Coordinates of C-alpha atoms in Angstrom, one line a residue:
X1 CA 0.0 0.0 0.0
X2 CA 1.5 3.4 -1.0
X3 CA 1.7 6.3 1.4
X4 CA -0.9 8.8 0.2
X5 CA 0.4 11.6 2.5
X6 CA 2.3 14.4 0.8
X7 CA 6.1 14.0 0.9
X8 CA 8.4 16.9 1.9
X9 CA 9.3 17.3 -1.8
X10 CA 5.6 17.5 -2.7
X11 CA 5.0 20.1 0.0
X12 CA 8.0 22.2 -1.2
X13 CA 6.6 22.0 -4.8
X14 CA 3.2 23.1 -3.5
X15 CA 4.7 26.1 -1.7
X16 CA 6.7 27.2 -4.8
X17 CA 3.8 26.9 -7.1
X18 CA 1.5 28.8 -4.7
X19 CA 4.0 31.6 -4.4
X20 CA 4.3 31.8 -8.2
X21 CA 0.5 31.9 -8.7
X22 CA 0.2 34.6 -5.9
X23 CA 2.4 36.8 -8.1
X24 CA 0.7 35.9 -11.4
X25 CA -2.9 34.8 -10.9
X26 CA -4.6 37.1 -8.4
X27 CA -8.4 37.1 -8.7
X28 CA -8.8 40.6 -10.2
X29 CA -6.2 39.7 -12.8
X30 CA -7.9 36.5 -13.7
X31 CA -11.4 38.2 -13.9
X32 CA -9.9 41.0 -16.1
X33 CA -8.4 38.4 -18.4
X34 CA -11.7 36.5 -18.9
X35 CA -13.1 39.8 -20.2
X36 CA -10.3 40.2 -22.8
X37 CA -9.6 38.5 -26.1
X38 CA -6.7 36.6 -24.4
X39 CA -8.1 34.5 -21.6
X40 CA -5.0 32.4 -21.2
X41 CA -2.2 33.8 -18.9
X42 CA 0.9 33.0 -21.0
X43 CA 3.2 34.8 -18.6
X44 CA 2.1 32.5 -15.7
X45 CA 2.5 29.5 -18.1
X46 CA 6.0 30.7 -19.0
X47 CA 6.9 31.0 -15.3
X48 CA 5.6 27.4 -14.6
X49 CA 7.3 25.9 -17.6
X50 CA 10.5 27.9 -18.3
X51 CA 11.1 28.9 -14.7
X52 CA 10.1 25.6 -12.9
X53 CA 10.1 23.0 -15.6
X54 CA 6.6 21.8 -14.6
X55 CA 5.4 20.9 -18.1
X56 CA 7.8 18.0 -18.1
X57 CA 6.9 16.3 -14.8
X58 CA 5.4 13.2 -16.5
X59 CA 8.1 12.9 -19.1
X60 CA 11.2 10.7 -18.4
X61 CA 14.5 12.6 -18.0
X62 CA 15.9 10.7 -21.1
X63 CA 13.2 12.3 -23.2
X64 CA 13.8 15.9 -21.9
X65 CA 11.4 15.9 -18.9
X66 CA 11.7 15.9 -15.1
X67 CA 11.0 12.2 -14.7
X68 CA 8.6 12.8 -11.8
X69 CA 5.2 11.1 -11.4
X70 CA 1.4 11.8 -11.4
X71 CA 1.7 12.6 -7.7
X72 CA 3.8 15.7 -8.3
X73 CA 1.6 16.7 -11.3
X74 CA -1.4 16.3 -8.9
X75 CA 0.1 18.8 -6.4
X76 CA 0.6 21.3 -9.2
X77 CA -3.0 20.9 -10.3
X78 CA -4.3 21.3 -6.7
X79 CA -2.6 24.8 -6.7
X80 CA -3.8 25.6 -10.2
X81 CA -7.4 24.7 -9.0
X82 CA -7.0 27.0 -5.9
X83 CA -6.2 29.9 -8.2
X84 CA -8.5 28.9 -11.1
X85 CA -5.3 29.6 -13.1
X86 CA -6.0 30.1 -16.9
X87 CA -3.1 28.0 -18.1
X88 CA -3.2 24.9 -20.3
X89 CA -1.5 22.7 -17.8
X90 CA -4.0 19.8 -17.6
X91 CA -4.6 19.9 -21.4
X92 CA -0.9 20.2 -22.5
X93 CA 1.3 18.9 -19.7
X94 CA -1.0 16.0 -18.8
X95 CA -3.5 15.0 -21.6
X96 CA -1.5 15.8 -24.7
X97 CA 1.8 14.6 -23.0
X98 CA 0.2 11.3 -22.0
X99 CA -1.0 10.7 -25.6
X100 CA 2.6 11.4 -26.9
X101 CA 4.0 9.0 -24.2
X102 CA 1.8 6.3 -25.6
X103 CA 2.8 6.8 -29.2
X104 CA 6.4 7.4 -28.2
X105 CA 7.1 10.6 -30.2
X106 CA 10.2 11.9 -28.5
X107 CA 10.7 15.1 -30.5
X108 CA 7.3 16.5 -29.7
X109 CA 7.4 15.2 -26.2
X110 CA 10.6 17.1 -25.5
X111 CA 9.1 20.3 -26.9
X112 CA 6.0 20.0 -24.7
X113 CA 8.1 19.1 -21.7
X114 CA 10.2 22.2 -22.1
X115 CA 7.2 24.4 -22.6
X116 CA 8.5 25.5 -26.0
X117 CA 5.2 24.4 -27.5
X118 CA 1.7 23.9 -26.1
X119 CA -0.2 20.7 -27.2
X120 CA -3.9 20.0 -27.3
X121 CA -5.6 16.6 -27.9
X122 CA -8.3 17.4 -30.4
X123 CA -11.0 15.5 -28.5
X124 CA -14.0 17.2 -26.9
X125 CA -13.5 18.0 -23.3
X126 CA -16.6 16.0 -22.2
X127 CA -15.4 12.6 -23.6
X128 CA -14.4 10.0 -21.0
X129 CA -11.6 7.4 -21.4
X130 CA -13.0 4.6 -23.5
X131 CA -15.9 6.8 -24.8
X132 CA -16.6 7.5 -28.4
X133 CA -14.9 10.6 -29.9
X134 CA -15.2 12.3 -33.2
X135 CA -12.5 11.8 -35.9
X136 CA -11.6 13.7 -39.1
X137 CA -11.2 12.3 -42.6
X138 CA -7.7 11.3 -43.7
X139 CA -7.3 11.5 -47.5
X140 CA -4.1 11.5 -49.5
X141 CA -1.9 12.7 -46.6
X142 CA -4.2 15.6 -45.5
X143 CA -7.0 15.9 -43.0
X144 CA -10.5 17.2 -43.4
X145 CA -13.2 17.8 -40.8
X146 CA -14.4 19.7 -37.8
X147 CA -14.0 18.9 -34.1
X148 CA -15.8 20.9 -31.4
X149 CA -15.4 21.4 -27.7
X150 CA -11.6 21.2 -27.7
X151 CA -10.3 22.8 -24.5
X152 CA -7.4 25.2 -24.7
X153 CA -7.1 24.8 -28.5
X154 CA -7.0 28.5 -28.9
X155 CA -3.5 28.6 -27.3
X156 CA -2.1 25.4 -28.7
X157 CA 0.8 25.3 -31.1
X158 CA 0.3 21.6 -32.1
X159 CA -3.0 19.7 -32.2
X160 CA -3.1 15.9 -31.8
X161 CA -5.9 14.8 -34.1
X162 CA -7.5 11.4 -34.4
X163 CA -8.5 10.4 -37.9
X164 CA -10.8 7.8 -39.5
X165 CA -7.9 5.6 -40.5
X166 CA -7.2 4.9 -36.8
X167 CA -4.2 7.1 -36.7
X168 CA -3.3 10.0 -34.4
X169 CA -1.8 12.9 -36.4
X170 CA 0.2 16.0 -35.3
X171 CA -1.1 19.2 -37.0
X172 CA 0.5 22.6 -36.6
X173 CA -2.1 25.0 -35.2
X174 CA -1.2 27.4 -38.0
X175 CA -2.6 24.9 -40.5
X176 CA -6.0 24.7 -38.8
X177 CA -8.8 27.2 -38.2
X178 CA -9.4 27.5 -34.5
X179 CA -12.6 29.3 -33.6
X180 CA -13.5 30.2 -30.0
X181 CA -16.8 28.7 -28.7
X182 CA -19.0 30.3 -26.1
X183 CA -17.6 28.7 -23.0
X184 CA -19.3 28.6 -19.6
X185 CA -15.8 28.4 -17.9
X186 CA -13.9 31.4 -19.3
X187 CA -10.7 30.2 -17.6
X188 CA -10.6 27.0 -19.7
X189 CA -12.1 28.1 -23.0
X190 CA -13.3 25.7 -25.7
X191 CA -12.9 26.0 -29.4
X192 CA -13.9 24.4 -32.7
X193 CA -11.0 23.1 -34.8
X194 CA -11.6 23.0 -38.6
X195 CA -9.2 21.2 -40.9
X196 CA -9.5 21.9 -44.5
X197 CA -6.8 19.8 -46.2
X198 CA -4.3 20.3 -43.3
X199 CA -1.1 18.3 -43.5
X200 CA -0.7 15.9 -40.6
X201 CA 2.3 13.8 -39.3
X202 CA 1.3 10.3 -38.3
X203 CA 2.3 9.7 -34.7
X204 CA 0.8 6.2 -34.1
X205 CA -2.5 4.5 -33.1
X206 CA -5.1 6.9 -31.9
X207 CA -7.3 4.6 -29.7
X208 CA -4.7 3.6 -27.0
X209 CA -3.2 7.1 -27.0
X210 CA -6.6 8.8 -26.5
X211 CA -7.7 6.3 -23.9
X212 CA -4.5 6.7 -21.9
X213 CA -4.6 10.5 -22.2
X214 CA -8.2 10.8 -21.1
X215 CA -7.7 8.5 -18.2
X216 CA -4.8 10.6 -16.8
X217 CA -6.9 13.7 -17.5
X218 CA -9.8 12.4 -15.5
X219 CA -7.6 11.1 -12.7
X220 CA -5.7 14.4 -12.2
X221 CA -8.7 16.6 -12.7
X222 CA -9.8 15.3 -9.3
X223 CA -6.8 17.1 -7.8
X224 CA -7.8 20.4 -9.5
X225 CA -11.3 19.9 -8.1
X226 CA -9.8 19.3 -4.7
X227 CA -7.8 22.5 -4.8
X228 CA -10.9 24.4 -6.0
X229 CA -13.1 23.0 -3.2
X230 CA -10.4 23.7 -0.5
X231 CA -10.1 27.3 -1.6
X232 CA -13.9 28.1 -1.6
X233 CA -14.3 26.4 1.8
X234 CA -11.3 28.3 3.4
X235 CA -12.5 31.6 1.9
X236 CA -16.1 31.0 3.1
X237 CA -15.0 30.2 6.7
X238 CA -12.8 33.3 6.7
X239 CA -15.7 35.5 5.4
X240 CA -18.2 34.2 7.9
X241 CA -15.8 34.9 10.8
X242 CA -15.6 38.5 9.8
X243 CA -19.2 39.2 8.7
X244 CA -21.4 40.3 11.5
X245 CA -25.2 40.0 11.9
X246 CA -27.2 40.9 15.1
X247 CA -23.8 42.0 16.4
X248 CA -22.2 38.6 16.3
X249 CA -20.1 36.8 13.6
X250 CA -22.3 35.0 11.1
X251 CA -20.0 32.0 11.4
X252 CA -21.2 31.5 15.0
X253 CA -24.7 30.4 13.9
X254 CA -25.3 26.7 14.4
X255 CA -27.0 26.1 11.0
X256 CA -24.1 27.6 9.1
X257 CA -21.6 25.6 11.1
X258 CA -23.4 22.4 10.1
X259 CA -23.3 23.3 6.5
X260 CA -19.6 24.1 6.6
X261 CA -18.8 20.9 8.6
X262 CA -20.5 18.9 5.9
X263 CA -18.5 20.5 3.1
X264 CA -15.3 20.0 5.1
X265 CA -16.0 16.3 5.5
X266 CA -16.6 15.9 1.8
X267 CA -13.4 17.8 0.9
X268 CA -11.4 15.6 3.2
X269 CA -12.9 12.5 1.5
X270 CA -12.2 14.0 -1.9
X271 CA -8.5 14.5 -0.9
X272 CA -8.2 10.8 -0.2
X273 CA -9.9 9.9 -3.5
X274 CA -7.8 12.3 -5.6
X275 CA -4.5 11.3 -3.9
X276 CA -5.4 7.6 -4.5
X277 CA -6.0 8.3 -8.2
X278 CA -2.7 10.2 -8.6
X279 CA -0.8 7.4 -6.8
X280 CA -2.5 4.7 -8.8
X281 CA -1.6 6.5 -12.1
X282 CA 2.0 6.9 -10.9
X283 CA 2.3 3.2 -9.9
X284 CA 0.0 1.7 -12.6
X285 CA -1.8 -0.3 -9.9
X286 CA -5.6 -0.5 -10.4
X287 CA -5.5 2.9 -12.0
X288 CA -8.9 2.4 -13.9
X289 CA -10.7 1.8 -10.6
X290 CA -9.0 4.6 -8.7
X291 CA -9.7 7.1 -11.4
X292 CA -13.4 6.1 -11.7
X293 CA -13.8 6.3 -7.9
X294 CA -12.2 9.7 -7.8
X295 CA -14.2 11.2 -10.6
X296 CA -17.5 9.7 -9.4
X297 CA -16.9 11.5 -6.1
X298 CA -15.1 14.7 -7.1
X299 CA -17.6 16.5 -9.4
X300 CA -20.5 16.7 -6.9
X301 CA -18.2 17.7 -4.1
X302 CA -16.5 20.6 -6.0
X303 CA -19.9 21.8 -7.3
X304 CA -21.6 21.7 -3.9
X305 CA -18.6 23.4 -2.2
X306 CA -18.7 26.3 -4.7
X307 CA -22.6 26.6 -4.5
X308 CA -22.4 26.7 -0.7
X309 CA -19.7 29.3 -0.9
X310 CA -21.8 31.4 -3.3
X311 CA -24.8 31.3 -1.0
X312 CA -22.9 31.9 2.2
X313 CA -21.2 34.9 0.8
X314 CA -24.7 36.3 0.2
X315 CA -25.0 39.4 -1.9
X316 CA -21.2 39.9 -2.5
X317 CA -20.9 36.4 -3.8
X318 CA -23.2 37.3 -6.7
X319 CA -21.1 40.1 -7.9
X320 CA -18.7 39.9 -10.9
X321 CA -15.9 41.5 -8.9
X322 CA -15.8 38.6 -6.3
X323 CA -14.0 35.6 -7.8
X324 CA -16.5 33.0 -6.5
X325 CA -18.3 32.9 -9.9
X326 CA -15.0 31.7 -11.5
X327 CA -14.8 28.8 -9.1
X328 CA -18.5 27.8 -9.5
X329 CA -18.1 27.9 -13.3
X330 CA -14.9 25.9 -13.2
X331 CA -16.5 23.3 -10.9
X332 CA -19.6 23.0 -13.1
X333 CA -17.4 22.7 -16.3
X334 CA -15.1 20.2 -14.6
X335 CA -18.2 18.1 -13.6
X336 CA -18.6 17.1 -17.3
X337 CA -14.9 17.2 -18.3
X338 CA -13.4 13.7 -19.1
X339 CA -16.8 12.1 -18.3
X340 CA -19.6 12.9 -15.8
X341 CA -19.8 11.4 -12.4
X342 CA -22.5 9.1 -13.7
X343 CA -20.3 7.9 -16.6
X344 CA -17.5 7.1 -14.1
X345 CA -20.0 5.2 -11.7
X346 CA -21.1 3.1 -14.7
X347 CA -17.5 2.4 -15.6
X348 CA -16.7 1.5 -12.0
X349 CA -19.6 -0.9 -11.8
X350 CA -18.3 -2.7 -14.9
X351 CA -14.7 -2.7 -13.6
X352 CA -15.6 -4.4 -10.3
X353 CA -18.3 -6.6 -11.9
X354 CA -21.3 -5.0 -10.3
X355 CA -24.6 -5.5 -12.2
X356 CA -26.8 -2.4 -12.6
X357 CA -30.2 -2.8 -10.8

């Protein structure tokens, strides 16, 4: 049995990432960015990748990466979730990177690991591992078709595109038309990718690469949801200690204490599930089951924590200036990313051989 507690190295990594995000991703800055034409914070991304080498955590040292594991990547995602940081970490450093690890393309891997290029797997954000995904037509060495709901495609340099011949192709973003879609979560925007005879380099078989990439995405998304839920809980407790009603702190009212205690309990359980998923991905032991358990649990907890935070902040929580709406939108968007809780419960039942009623 692995130790799911955080190691000293993981805590040091957390503190370094949190300090960096405090400098780069303060709430007013993130809100202002969502109102602009450039929702992604590329300065923060550069600091995470150039400065700290974090895009290469999952890539072996021999291939230009850090040779760390999913446990370290999970710590980074917890902190990114706490800051709702608008950076393509999950999509490029986890999902696209895992797809490339599966097909074994060292050149592209090294570029993504170093943060020199940003990758995006051109599969809709709501697809779960093992689920059906849309493919484009491969004809005479070029690709034709349209893919929708691709997260962070707007900022990607290279798109990993599955085609109808079963291959996964690398397409330079310059050869594709990427059109922003109206996204509920403005910190992880979606886009439509249109290929009109774009040249593609064959990387390998799409199916195993997409499955591996989406499984890692789902498993590590739970850590982002954990960071998000922890932030909204901490902020709500702080606010209720300061806010007074009838000349006493609102946090002293029994009914509110019960609501907060319930959220706290769920967040603690979520931490266990998210850590277990990250550890299982790192060791390769029962990873399918661990990921399904974490995702079946994570989405409802993150959404409920954000909804409670919004209600308990009362009027101020409803304003655009207060960042809680960013957290609620990210939690709701995450709840369908890489498969819904229901999809993961169904997958879990099959994995452990439980018949549906």
